[in-house]
Amino acid sequence: MAKYTPPFTLSNKTLTLVAKISESIGRLTVQQEQAKLLRLRKVNRMKTVQGSLAIEGSTLTQQQITAILDGKRVIAPPKEVQEAHNAINSYATITQWHPTTESHLLNAHLQMMTGLVKDAGMYRQDGVGVMSGEHVVHMAPQAERVPKLMAELLDWLETCDVHPLVASSVFHYEFEFIHPFSDGNGRIGRLWQTLILSKWHEVFINIPVESMVFQHQEDYYAAIRQSTQKSDSAPFIEFMLQMIFDAITEAKSAGSEGLSDGLNEGLKLSPIDNVIMTLMEQDCYITNTQLAEQSGKSQSTIERRIKRLKDAGLIKRIGAKKTGYWQLNH
């Protein structure tokens, strides 16, 4: 009987991104000596956990996640604190798992969802639909098909000769399509893609791709929907590779700028940060598009730097997105 192969095509954009990421990750591995990686590991782990949980609706801030990482108590909904503890433990365990071993996948779900669902560590026993607001956007396969579908997917991952960047993205999409668990599919899918990538380059354990996905959350779900409509995961592959490339670019920037834990030691401003804040001082109603035009940087770069400045408490958005204004706190 023919083995299952997920349907996907490789676009020119995908092939270009694979080449660019491969080149960038090689440079990152060489440039960032172990001391820098150790120094950045904590803040990157915080970003990874906060980003992945925020996609699922968690309201915990980066400061709160950092406090939990440090073993401190935080005032927050108990469920969200439990989610954070579970995610921190799961990412701390990631090097002990192998991506094609089913028992490791079930163990990861057990760690990620302990105290949150009754069937942690087990495939779902009921039908499930993926909701967007009040609308069902995806009906997952019947529960009785899940063990076979997951066995086929894990077997494909183990035997395929596809580049890890593409294979990890295909797996991520197929995993979300199957929706094997009653809850926690999003965070496990993102965790497992990081695991697959870390077997290719260990440095991926310290690159917070999940944080980048959170910044483009609507596009993440749109890419999943487009792939389902086309019966081809190409849109999702392209999206995830772009997020991975952007996350690597930011990680390289953080290393070269000497960023340390910005929550405790302050953010070292880059030249573009100073330009952004100067432009905001001159016009507090300036938009991201105008900032990009006047600084000569891409809008995605502007959005990343603004988020970093906001997290560091240097700028604050007052009012609505369209009618509000910027307040500087330096």
XYZ file of N, CA, C and O in Angstrom, residues 257 259-270 273 277 305 307-314:
96
model
N 23.365 43.974 18.610
C 23.160 45.217 19.359
C 23.469 45.051 20.833
O 23.393 45.990 21.612
N 21.729 43.271 23.004
C 20.531 43.314 23.834
C 20.632 42.276 24.924
O 20.905 41.121 24.687
N 20.379 42.698 26.141
C 20.288 41.759 27.244
C 18.833 41.684 27.647
O 17.972 42.021 26.871
N 18.555 41.217 28.821
C 17.165 41.102 29.265
C 16.604 42.500 29.441
O 16.786 43.149 30.452
N 15.907 42.961 28.429
C 15.404 44.324 28.420
C 14.469 44.619 29.556
O 14.242 45.763 29.917
N 13.889 43.576 30.166
C 12.939 43.811 31.240
C 13.649 44.182 32.535
O 13.077 44.793 33.414
N 14.901 43.785 32.652
C 15.606 44.023 33.905
C 16.725 45.045 33.766
O 17.023 45.766 34.712
N 17.349 45.101 32.597
C 18.536 45.938 32.461
C 18.365 47.077 31.468
O 19.303 47.794 31.175
N 17.157 47.221 30.935
C 16.917 48.303 29.991
C 17.237 47.913 28.574
O 18.043 47.035 28.321
N 16.576 48.573 27.629
C 16.744 48.269 26.215
C 17.808 49.175 25.615
O 17.739 50.389 25.729
N 18.800 48.549 24.986
C 19.809 49.332 24.283
C 19.218 49.752 22.943
O 18.882 48.921 22.113
N 19.056 51.053 22.751
C 18.404 51.557 21.552
C 19.303 51.439 20.329
O 20.478 51.780 20.370
N 18.712 50.940 19.248
C 19.415 50.881 17.969
C 19.166 52.208 17.248
O 18.287 52.983 17.637
N 15.569 52.650 16.403
C 14.741 52.983 17.569
C 14.749 54.490 17.818
O 13.710 55.101 18.089
N 11.514 57.067 17.667
C 11.102 57.901 18.801
C 11.195 59.387 18.465
O 10.370 60.184 18.914
N 10.135 46.849 15.986
C 10.823 47.778 16.880
C 9.842 48.488 17.813
O 10.137 48.731 18.981
N 7.042 47.235 18.938
C 6.666 46.269 19.981
C 7.755 46.192 21.050
O 7.479 46.158 22.251
N 9.025 46.193 20.607
C 10.137 46.126 21.561
C 10.177 47.372 22.449
O 10.392 47.290 23.661
N 9.939 48.540 21.834
C 9.933 49.789 22.596
C 8.769 49.831 23.582
O 8.909 50.321 24.708
N 7.615 49.310 23.163
C 6.451 49.260 24.062
C 6.711 48.315 25.227
O 6.404 48.627 26.383
N 7.274 47.128 24.920
C 7.568 46.149 25.978
C 8.557 46.706 26.993
O 8.507 46.361 28.176
N 9.469 47.559 26.518
C 10.470 48.157 27.411
C 9.910 49.360 28.166
O 10.591 49.936 29.021
N 8.657 49.744 27.852
C 8.015 50.863 28.540
C 8.475 52.230 28.075
O 8.242 53.232 28.749
N 9.141 52.284 26.916
C 9.657 53.565 26.420
C 8.608 54.347 25.639
O 8.690 55.572 25.540
